[in-house]
Amino acid sequence: MSGALDGLKILDLSRILAGPTCTQLLGDLGAEIIKVENPKTGGDDTRSWGPPFVTGPDGQPTDMSAYFMCANRNKKSVTLDIGTKEGQAVIKHLAAKCDVVIENFKPGALKKFGLDHETMLRDFPHLVYCSISGFGQTGPNAQKPGYDLMAQGYGGIMSLTGAPDGEPMKVAVGIADVMCGMYAATGILAALRHRDRTGEGQHIDIALVDSQIAWLINEGVNYLTSGERPQRRGNGHPNIAPYQVFESSDGHVIVAVGNDSQFSRFAEWLDLADLADNPQYATNPARLENRAVLTSVVQERLKRLSTGTVIEGLEKLGVPVGPVHRLDQVFSTDQVAAREMKISMDTERSNKGHVELIGNPLKLSRTPVSYRLPPPAVGQHNEEIFGLPDETE
């Protein structure tokens, strides 16, 4: 079967995570991605962000770090120095044949090369040109550098994450980058829809901080509605209780009571049926008001029970419950296997003959995602794309 985006060509001038996440997603859906890497720096910065690295047939580490591989399958790598007239000419030659250009340079940095969105859209009116930056192309912070950690700090998510009495905590993965890439992919598809109807390309300006603020979601609107600054609650939920991680006799278990009837069944199972009839706990607003006492009582009961006992008992009652898996447990589950969330891609660059990656979560019935190209070496596709020697030779 063909992919939903078969025939779409994307010139990818981005690096690190936000842009590569976006283009990998579009590549999985069938688009041809030409990834431009700087030969002077060894390519995408994340190629050196390790260990771990893939070990080559010669027993030595390659330039494929796990970090690089997480966002760079289904791409063809070429090397170009856009600081030269020759490199700029090749970029424009490629752009003329592409539908999308995506970049994450500092705002204004590409203007001196004639590769900025204004110049490129003037020369190629059909292009969808997406610019990813830390703070966007406008505003007083536009020229400040943008990395995931700074976006999480500036955009507020760190103030909500972590133990109530601990320090502000970032999310363990680069979630500001990843979500910015997702928003960028959505914007690109919307702009392509407009282009296909009108023939008119456009510029997409998306920022890490803007997208991080956008996914503050309920906590952000909680503040805007009440004017009260949210507090860190660890694993507690700002609007539902009990909805958190609890200690069990042999580890931890998640209980996520979403409504009053679930709470009634949960309390009865814990032999605390009187709580469901108590006005202090019978409704969710009341439980939130009395969260501290409720959490203490529930925790005292649950820590006497094993995780397996809690999960088995509450699942029978239709009360949302689940484990807290380590990654070794995650990737060994039958659910991951059934949903193909761990994949293997053949590559001659690994001494194992393959690399293992995380699968795409999209399950399209008519145009499924495909895994056609493993993460590339720097300049691996030079000859294929424009007849230059392969940098890996």
CSV table of C-alpha atoms in Angstrom, one decimal:
chain,number,residue,atom,x,y,z
A,1,MET,CA,0.0,0.0,0.0
A,2,SER,CA,1.1,3.5,-0.7
A,3,GLY,CA,1.6,6.1,2.1
A,4,ALA,CA,-0.8,9.0,2.7
A,5,LEU,CA,2.0,11.4,1.8
A,6,ASP,CA,3.6,9.5,-1.1
A,7,GLY,CA,5.0,12.0,-3.7
A,8,LEU,CA,5.5,14.7,-1.2
A,9,LYS,CA,9.1,16.0,-1.1
A,10,ILE,CA,10.5,17.8,2.0
A,11,LEU,CA,13.8,19.6,2.3
A,12,ASP,CA,14.9,19.3,5.9
A,13,LEU,CA,17.4,21.9,7.1
A,14,SER,CA,16.6,21.2,10.8
A,15,ARG,CA,18.6,19.4,13.4
A,16,ILE,CA,18.4,18.3,17.1
A,17,LEU,CA,14.8,17.1,17.9
A,18,ALA,CA,11.8,19.4,17.1
A,19,GLY,CA,12.4,19.6,13.3
A,20,PRO,CA,13.6,16.0,13.0
A,21,THR,CA,10.6,14.7,15.0
A,22,CYS,CA,8.3,16.5,12.6
A,23,THR,CA,10.0,15.2,9.4
A,24,GLN,CA,10.3,11.7,10.7
A,25,LEU,CA,6.6,11.6,11.3
A,26,LEU,CA,5.9,12.9,7.7
A,27,GLY,CA,8.5,10.4,6.4
A,28,ASP,CA,6.7,7.6,8.1
A,29,LEU,CA,3.5,8.7,6.3
A,30,GLY,CA,5.3,8.3,2.9
A,31,ALA,CA,7.0,11.7,2.3
A,32,GLU,CA,10.5,11.8,0.8
A,33,ILE,CA,12.7,13.6,3.3
A,34,ILE,CA,16.1,15.1,2.2
A,35,LYS,CA,18.0,15.8,5.3
A,36,VAL,CA,20.8,18.4,4.8
A,37,GLU,CA,23.7,18.1,7.1
A,38,ASN,CA,26.8,20.3,7.6
A,39,PRO,CA,29.9,18.4,6.6
A,40,LYS,CA,32.1,20.7,8.7
A,41,THR,CA,30.4,19.8,11.9
A,42,GLY,CA,29.9,16.1,11.4
A,43,GLY,CA,26.2,16.5,10.7
A,44,ASP,CA,23.3,16.7,13.0
A,45,ASP,CA,24.4,17.7,16.5
A,46,THR,CA,22.7,14.7,18.0
A,47,ARG,CA,24.9,12.2,16.2
A,48,SER,CA,27.4,12.8,19.0
A,49,TRP,CA,24.9,12.8,21.8
A,50,GLY,CA,25.8,9.5,23.4
A,51,PRO,CA,26.6,6.9,24.4
A,52,PRO,CA,24.9,4.7,23.5
A,53,PHE,CA,26.0,4.5,19.9
A,54,VAL,CA,25.3,1.7,17.3
A,55,THR,CA,28.4,-0.5,17.1
A,56,GLY,CA,29.6,-1.0,13.5
A,57,PRO,CA,30.8,-4.2,11.9
A,58,ASP,CA,34.3,-3.2,12.7
A,59,GLY,CA,33.4,-3.2,16.4
A,60,GLN,CA,33.7,0.6,16.7
A,61,PRO,CA,31.0,3.1,17.6
A,62,THR,CA,29.3,4.7,14.6
A,63,ASP,CA,27.9,8.3,14.2
A,64,MET,CA,24.4,6.8,14.9
A,65,SER,CA,23.7,7.6,18.6
A,66,ALA,CA,20.5,6.4,20.0
A,67,TYR,CA,19.4,10.0,20.3
A,68,PHE,CA,20.0,10.6,16.6
A,69,MET,CA,18.2,7.4,15.6
A,70,CYS,CA,15.0,8.3,17.6
A,71,ALA,CA,14.1,11.0,15.1
A,72,ASN,CA,15.8,10.3,11.8
A,73,ARG,CA,14.5,7.2,10.1
A,74,ASN,CA,13.0,7.4,6.6
A,75,LYS,CA,15.4,10.2,5.6
A,76,LYS,CA,18.1,10.6,3.0
A,77,SER,CA,21.1,12.4,4.2
A,78,VAL,CA,23.1,14.8,2.0
A,79,THR,CA,26.0,17.1,3.0
A,80,LEU,CA,26.0,20.8,2.0
A,81,ASP,CA,27.8,23.9,3.3
A,82,ILE,CA,25.1,26.5,3.0
A,83,GLY,CA,27.7,29.2,3.8
A,84,THR,CA,29.1,28.8,0.3
A,85,LYS,CA,27.6,30.1,-3.0
A,86,GLU,CA,27.6,26.6,-4.3
A,87,GLY,CA,25.8,25.2,-1.3
A,88,GLN,CA,23.1,27.9,-1.5
A,89,ALA,CA,22.6,27.2,-5.2
A,90,VAL,CA,22.1,23.5,-4.5
A,91,ILE,CA,19.6,24.3,-1.8
A,92,LYS,CA,17.6,26.4,-4.2
A,93,HIS,CA,17.8,23.7,-6.8
A,94,LEU,CA,16.4,21.2,-4.4
A,95,ALA,CA,13.8,23.5,-3.0
A,96,ALA,CA,12.4,24.1,-6.5
A,97,LYS,CA,11.5,20.4,-6.7
A,98,CYS,CA,10.2,20.2,-3.1
A,99,ASP,CA,6.9,20.9,-1.5
A,100,VAL,CA,8.2,21.8,1.9
A,101,VAL,CA,11.2,23.4,3.5
A,102,ILE,CA,11.7,23.1,7.2
A,103,GLU,CA,14.5,24.8,9.2
A,104,ASN,CA,15.4,25.7,12.8
A,105,PHE,CA,18.1,28.3,12.5
A,106,LYS,CA,18.1,31.4,14.7
A,107,PRO,CA,15.6,33.9,13.3
A,108,GLY,CA,17.1,35.9,10.5
A,109,ALA,CA,20.2,33.7,10.2
A,110,LEU,CA,19.3,32.4,6.8
A,111,LYS,CA,18.7,35.8,5.2
A,112,LYS,CA,22.4,36.4,4.5
A,113,PHE,CA,22.4,33.2,2.5
A,114,GLY,CA,19.3,34.1,0.5
A,115,LEU,CA,17.5,31.1,2.1
A,116,ASP,CA,15.1,32.9,4.4
A,117,HIS,CA,11.4,32.4,4.0
A,118,GLU,CA,10.7,35.7,2.3
A,119,THR,CA,13.3,35.1,-0.4
A,120,MET,CA,12.4,31.5,-0.9
A,121,LEU,CA,8.7,32.1,-1.1
A,122,ARG,CA,9.3,34.9,-3.6
A,123,ASP,CA,11.4,32.5,-5.8
A,124,PHE,CA,9.2,29.5,-5.2
A,125,PRO,CA,5.6,30.6,-4.4
A,126,HIS,CA,4.4,27.0,-4.1
A,127,LEU,CA,6.6,26.2,-1.1
A,128,VAL,CA,5.4,25.6,2.4
A,129,TYR,CA,8.3,27.0,4.5
A,130,CYS,CA,8.3,26.1,8.2
A,131,SER,CA,10.6,27.9,10.7
A,132,ILE,CA,11.1,26.4,14.2
A,133,SER,CA,12.8,28.5,16.8
A,134,GLY,CA,12.9,28.9,20.6
A,135,PHE,CA,10.7,32.0,20.9
A,136,GLY,CA,9.4,32.6,17.4
A,137,GLN,CA,10.3,35.1,14.6
A,138,THR,CA,8.8,38.0,16.5
A,139,GLY,CA,8.7,39.3,20.1
A,140,PRO,CA,11.4,40.7,22.5
A,141,ASN,CA,12.9,37.2,22.9
A,142,ALA,CA,13.1,36.2,19.3
A,143,GLN,CA,16.9,36.3,19.2
A,144,LYS,CA,17.4,34.2,22.3
A,145,PRO,CA,18.5,30.6,21.7
A,146,GLY,CA,16.0,27.9,22.4
A,147,TYR,CA,16.6,24.5,23.8
A,148,ASP,CA,14.0,22.1,25.3
A,149,LEU,CA,15.1,22.7,28.9
A,150,MET,CA,14.8,26.5,28.6
A,151,ALA,CA,11.4,26.1,26.9
A,152,GLN,CA,10.2,24.0,29.7
A,153,GLY,CA,11.4,26.5,32.2
A,154,TYR,CA,10.1,29.6,30.4
A,155,GLY,CA,6.8,28.1,29.4
A,156,GLY,CA,5.9,27.0,33.0
A,157,ILE,CA,5.7,23.2,32.8
A,158,MET,CA,8.7,22.9,35.2
A,159,SER,CA,6.8,24.9,37.9
A,160,LEU,CA,4.1,22.2,37.8
A,161,THR,CA,6.3,19.2,37.7
A,162,GLY,CA,8.0,17.5,40.7
A,163,ALA,CA,7.3,16.9,44.4
A,164,PRO,CA,5.5,19.6,46.3
A,165,ASP,CA,8.5,20.3,48.5
A,166,GLY,CA,11.1,19.7,45.8
A,167,GLU,CA,12.7,21.7,43.1
A,168,PRO,CA,11.0,22.5,39.8
A,169,MET,CA,11.5,19.5,37.6
A,170,LYS,CA,11.7,19.1,33.8
A,171,VAL,CA,9.9,16.2,32.0
A,172,ALA,CA,12.4,13.4,31.6
A,173,VAL,CA,12.3,13.5,27.8
A,174,GLY,CA,12.5,16.5,25.4
A,175,ILE,CA,8.8,17.0,25.4
A,176,ALA,CA,8.8,20.7,24.4
A,177,ASP,CA,10.8,19.7,21.3
A,178,VAL,CA,8.6,16.7,20.5
A,179,MET,CA,5.4,18.6,20.9
A,180,CYS,CA,6.7,21.5,18.8
A,181,GLY,CA,7.5,19.0,16.1
A,182,MET,CA,4.0,17.6,16.3
A,183,TYR,CA,2.4,21.1,16.0
A,184,ALA,CA,4.8,21.8,13.1
A,185,ALA,CA,3.6,18.6,11.3
A,186,THR,CA,0.0,19.7,11.7
A,187,GLY,CA,0.7,23.2,10.5
A,188,ILE,CA,2.6,21.8,7.4
A,189,LEU,CA,-0.3,19.5,6.5
A,190,ALA,CA,-2.8,22.4,6.9
A,191,ALA,CA,-0.6,24.6,4.7
A,192,LEU,CA,-0.3,21.9,2.1
A,193,ARG,CA,-4.1,21.6,2.0
A,194,HIS,CA,-4.3,25.3,1.3
A,195,ARG,CA,-1.5,25.1,-1.3
A,196,ASP,CA,-3.2,22.2,-3.1
A,197,ARG,CA,-6.5,24.2,-3.4
A,198,THR,CA,-5.0,27.6,-4.3
A,199,GLY,CA,-1.4,27.0,-5.5
A,200,GLU,CA,-0.2,29.4,-2.8
A,201,GLY,CA,2.5,28.4,-0.4
A,202,GLN,CA,3.1,30.2,3.0
A,203,HIS,CA,5.4,30.6,6.0
A,204,ILE,CA,4.8,28.7,9.2
A,205,ASP,CA,6.4,30.3,12.3
A,206,ILE,CA,6.3,28.0,15.3
A,207,ALA,CA,8.2,28.3,18.6
A,208,LEU,CA,9.2,25.8,21.3
A,209,VAL,CA,7.9,28.2,24.0
A,210,ASP,CA,4.6,28.9,22.3
A,211,SER,CA,3.9,25.2,21.8
A,212,GLN,CA,4.9,24.4,25.3
A,213,ILE,CA,2.5,27.1,26.6
A,214,ALA,CA,-0.2,25.6,24.4
A,215,TRP,CA,0.0,22.2,26.0
A,216,LEU,CA,-0.3,23.6,29.6
A,217,ILE,CA,-3.9,22.6,28.8
A,218,ASN,CA,-6.0,22.3,31.9
A,219,GLU,CA,-3.5,23.7,34.3
A,220,GLY,CA,-3.0,26.8,32.2
A,221,VAL,CA,-6.7,27.4,31.9
A,222,ASN,CA,-7.1,26.6,35.6
A,223,TYR,CA,-4.8,29.6,36.3
A,224,LEU,CA,-6.5,31.8,33.7
A,225,THR,CA,-9.9,31.0,35.2
A,226,SER,CA,-9.1,31.3,38.9
A,227,GLY,CA,-6.1,33.6,39.0
A,228,GLU,CA,-4.6,31.2,41.4
A,229,ARG,CA,-1.1,29.9,40.7
A,230,PRO,CA,-1.0,26.1,40.5
A,231,GLN,CA,1.2,24.2,42.9
A,232,ARG,CA,3.4,21.2,42.3
A,233,ARG,CA,1.5,18.1,43.3
A,234,GLY,CA,4.0,15.3,42.4
A,235,ASN,CA,1.8,12.6,40.8
A,236,GLY,CA,-1.4,14.1,42.0
A,237,HIS,CA,-4.0,15.5,39.6
A,238,PRO,CA,-5.1,19.2,39.9
A,239,ASN,CA,-8.8,18.5,39.3
A,240,ILE,CA,-9.4,14.9,40.3
A,241,ALA,CA,-8.9,12.8,43.4
A,242,PRO,CA,-7.8,10.1,44.1
A,243,TYR,CA,-5.8,10.1,40.8
A,244,GLN,CA,-2.2,9.4,41.4
A,245,VAL,CA,0.6,6.9,42.1
A,246,PHE,CA,0.3,5.0,45.4
A,247,GLU,CA,2.8,2.8,47.2
A,248,SER,CA,2.0,-0.9,47.3
A,249,SER,CA,3.5,-3.6,49.4
A,250,ASP,CA,5.9,-4.5,46.5
A,251,GLY,CA,6.2,-1.3,44.5
A,252,HIS,CA,3.8,1.3,43.2
A,253,VAL,CA,0.4,1.3,41.5
A,254,ILE,CA,-1.6,3.9,39.7
A,255,VAL,CA,-5.3,4.5,40.7
A,256,ALA,CA,-7.2,6.9,38.6
A,257,VAL,CA,-10.7,7.5,39.9
A,258,GLY,CA,-12.5,9.5,37.3
A,259,ASN,CA,-16.0,9.9,38.8
A,260,ASP,CA,-18.1,9.5,41.9
A,261,SER,CA,-19.4,6.0,41.0
A,262,GLN,CA,-15.9,4.7,40.5
A,263,PHE,CA,-15.0,6.2,43.9
A,264,SER,CA,-17.8,4.4,45.5
A,265,ARG,CA,-16.7,1.0,44.2
A,266,PHE,CA,-13.1,1.8,45.0
A,267,ALA,CA,-13.9,2.8,48.6
A,268,GLU,CA,-16.0,-0.3,49.1
A,269,TRP,CA,-13.2,-2.6,47.7
A,270,LEU,CA,-10.8,-1.0,50.2
A,271,ASP,CA,-13.4,-1.7,53.0
A,272,LEU,CA,-13.9,2.1,53.3
A,273,ALA,CA,-17.5,2.2,52.1
A,274,ASP,CA,-18.3,4.9,54.7
A,275,LEU,CA,-16.2,7.3,52.7
A,276,ALA,CA,-18.5,7.2,49.7
A,277,ASP,CA,-21.4,8.3,51.9
A,278,ASN,CA,-19.4,11.0,53.7
A,279,PRO,CA,-20.2,14.5,52.3
A,280,GLN,CA,-16.4,15.3,52.7
A,281,TYR,CA,-15.6,12.6,50.0
A,282,ALA,CA,-18.8,11.7,48.2
A,283,THR,CA,-18.2,14.2,45.3
A,284,ASN,CA,-15.0,15.1,43.4
A,285,PRO,CA,-15.0,18.7,44.5
A,286,ALA,CA,-15.3,17.6,48.1
A,287,ARG,CA,-12.5,15.0,47.6
A,288,LEU,CA,-10.3,17.7,46.2
A,289,GLU,CA,-11.0,20.0,49.2
A,290,ASN,CA,-10.1,17.1,51.5
A,291,ARG,CA,-7.4,15.6,49.4
A,292,ALA,CA,-4.7,15.4,52.0
A,293,VAL,CA,-6.7,13.3,54.5
A,294,LEU,CA,-8.2,11.1,51.7
A,295,THR,CA,-4.8,10.4,50.2
A,296,SER,CA,-3.4,9.4,53.6
A,297,VAL,CA,-6.3,7.0,54.3
A,298,VAL,CA,-6.1,5.4,50.9
A,299,GLN,CA,-2.3,5.1,51.0
A,300,GLU,CA,-2.5,3.3,54.4
A,301,ARG,CA,-4.7,0.6,52.9
A,302,LEU,CA,-3.0,0.2,49.5
A,303,LYS,CA,0.5,-0.2,50.9
A,304,ARG,CA,-0.7,-3.4,52.6
A,305,LEU,CA,-1.6,-4.9,49.2
A,306,SER,CA,0.6,-6.0,46.3
A,307,THR,CA,0.5,-4.2,43.0
A,308,GLY,CA,-0.9,-7.3,41.3
A,309,THR,CA,-3.7,-7.7,43.9
A,310,VAL,CA,-4.7,-4.0,43.5
A,311,ILE,CA,-4.7,-4.2,39.7
A,312,GLU,CA,-6.7,-7.5,39.6
A,313,GLY,CA,-9.2,-6.3,42.1
A,314,LEU,CA,-9.9,-2.9,40.7
A,315,GLU,CA,-10.0,-4.0,37.1
A,316,LYS,CA,-12.9,-6.4,37.9
A,317,LEU,CA,-14.8,-3.4,39.3
A,318,GLY,CA,-14.1,-1.1,36.3
A,319,VAL,CA,-12.0,1.3,38.4
A,320,PRO,CA,-9.0,2.6,36.3
A,321,VAL,CA,-5.8,1.1,37.7
A,322,GLY,CA,-2.4,0.2,36.3
A,323,PRO,CA,1.3,-0.5,36.9
A,324,VAL,CA,4.3,1.8,36.8
A,325,HIS,CA,6.5,0.1,34.2
A,326,ARG,CA,10.3,0.3,33.8
A,327,LEU,CA,11.4,0.6,30.2
A,328,ASP,CA,12.5,-3.1,30.2
A,329,GLN,CA,9.0,-4.0,31.2
A,330,VAL,CA,7.4,-1.6,28.7
A,331,PHE,CA,9.1,-3.1,25.7
A,332,SER,CA,8.6,-6.7,26.7
A,333,THR,CA,4.8,-6.4,27.0
A,334,ASP,CA,2.5,-8.2,24.7
A,335,GLN,CA,0.6,-4.9,24.2
A,336,VAL,CA,3.7,-3.3,22.7
A,337,ALA,CA,4.2,-6.4,20.4
A,338,ALA,CA,0.6,-6.3,19.3
A,339,ARG,CA,0.7,-2.6,18.5
A,340,GLU,CA,4.1,-2.8,16.9
A,341,MET,CA,5.6,-0.1,19.1
A,342,LYS,CA,9.0,-1.7,19.0
A,343,ILE,CA,10.4,-2.2,15.5
A,344,SER,CA,13.5,-3.5,13.9
A,345,MET,CA,15.2,-2.0,10.8
A,346,ASP,CA,17.9,-3.7,8.8
A,347,THR,CA,21.2,-1.7,8.4
A,348,GLU,CA,24.7,-2.7,7.3
A,349,ARG,CA,26.0,-0.1,9.7
A,350,SER,CA,25.3,-2.2,12.8
A,351,ASN,CA,27.2,-5.2,13.8
A,352,LYS,CA,23.9,-6.8,14.6
A,353,GLY,CA,22.6,-6.2,11.1
A,354,HIS,CA,19.7,-4.2,12.5
A,355,VAL,CA,18.7,-1.5,14.9
A,356,GLU,CA,15.7,-1.4,17.2
A,357,LEU,CA,13.5,1.7,17.3
A,358,ILE,CA,10.2,2.9,18.6
A,359,GLY,CA,7.3,2.5,16.2
A,360,ASN,CA,4.9,5.1,15.0
A,361,PRO,CA,1.6,5.2,17.0
A,362,LEU,CA,-0.6,6.1,13.9
A,363,LYS,CA,-2.6,3.2,12.7
A,364,LEU,CA,-4.2,4.2,9.3
A,365,SER,CA,-6.4,1.5,7.7
A,366,ARG,CA,-5.9,2.6,4.1
A,367,THR,CA,-2.5,4.3,4.1
A,368,PRO,CA,-0.4,2.7,6.9
A,369,VAL,CA,2.9,4.1,8.0
A,370,SER,CA,6.0,2.4,6.6
A,371,TYR,CA,9.6,2.0,7.7
A,372,ARG,CA,11.6,2.2,4.5
A,373,LEU,CA,15.0,3.7,5.4
A,374,PRO,CA,17.0,3.2,8.6
A,375,PRO,CA,18.7,6.3,10.2
A,376,PRO,CA,21.4,7.3,7.6
A,377,ALA,CA,25.1,8.0,7.8
A,378,VAL,CA,26.2,11.6,7.2
A,379,GLY,CA,25.9,12.2,3.4
A,380,GLN,CA,24.9,8.7,2.7
A,381,HIS,CA,22.6,9.8,-0.1
A,382,ASN,CA,24.8,12.4,-1.8
A,383,GLU,CA,25.2,10.4,-5.0
A,384,GLU,CA,21.6,9.5,-5.2
A,385,ILE,CA,20.3,13.0,-4.7
A,386,PHE,CA,22.8,15.1,-6.7
A,387,GLY,CA,25.5,12.9,-7.9
A,388,LEU,CA,28.2,13.8,-5.3
A,389,PRO,CA,30.4,11.2,-3.6
A,390,ASP,CA,29.0,9.4,-0.6
A,391,GLU,CA,30.6,11.0,2.5
A,392,THR,CA,30.8,7.5,4.1
A,393,GLU,CA,33.1,6.1,1.4
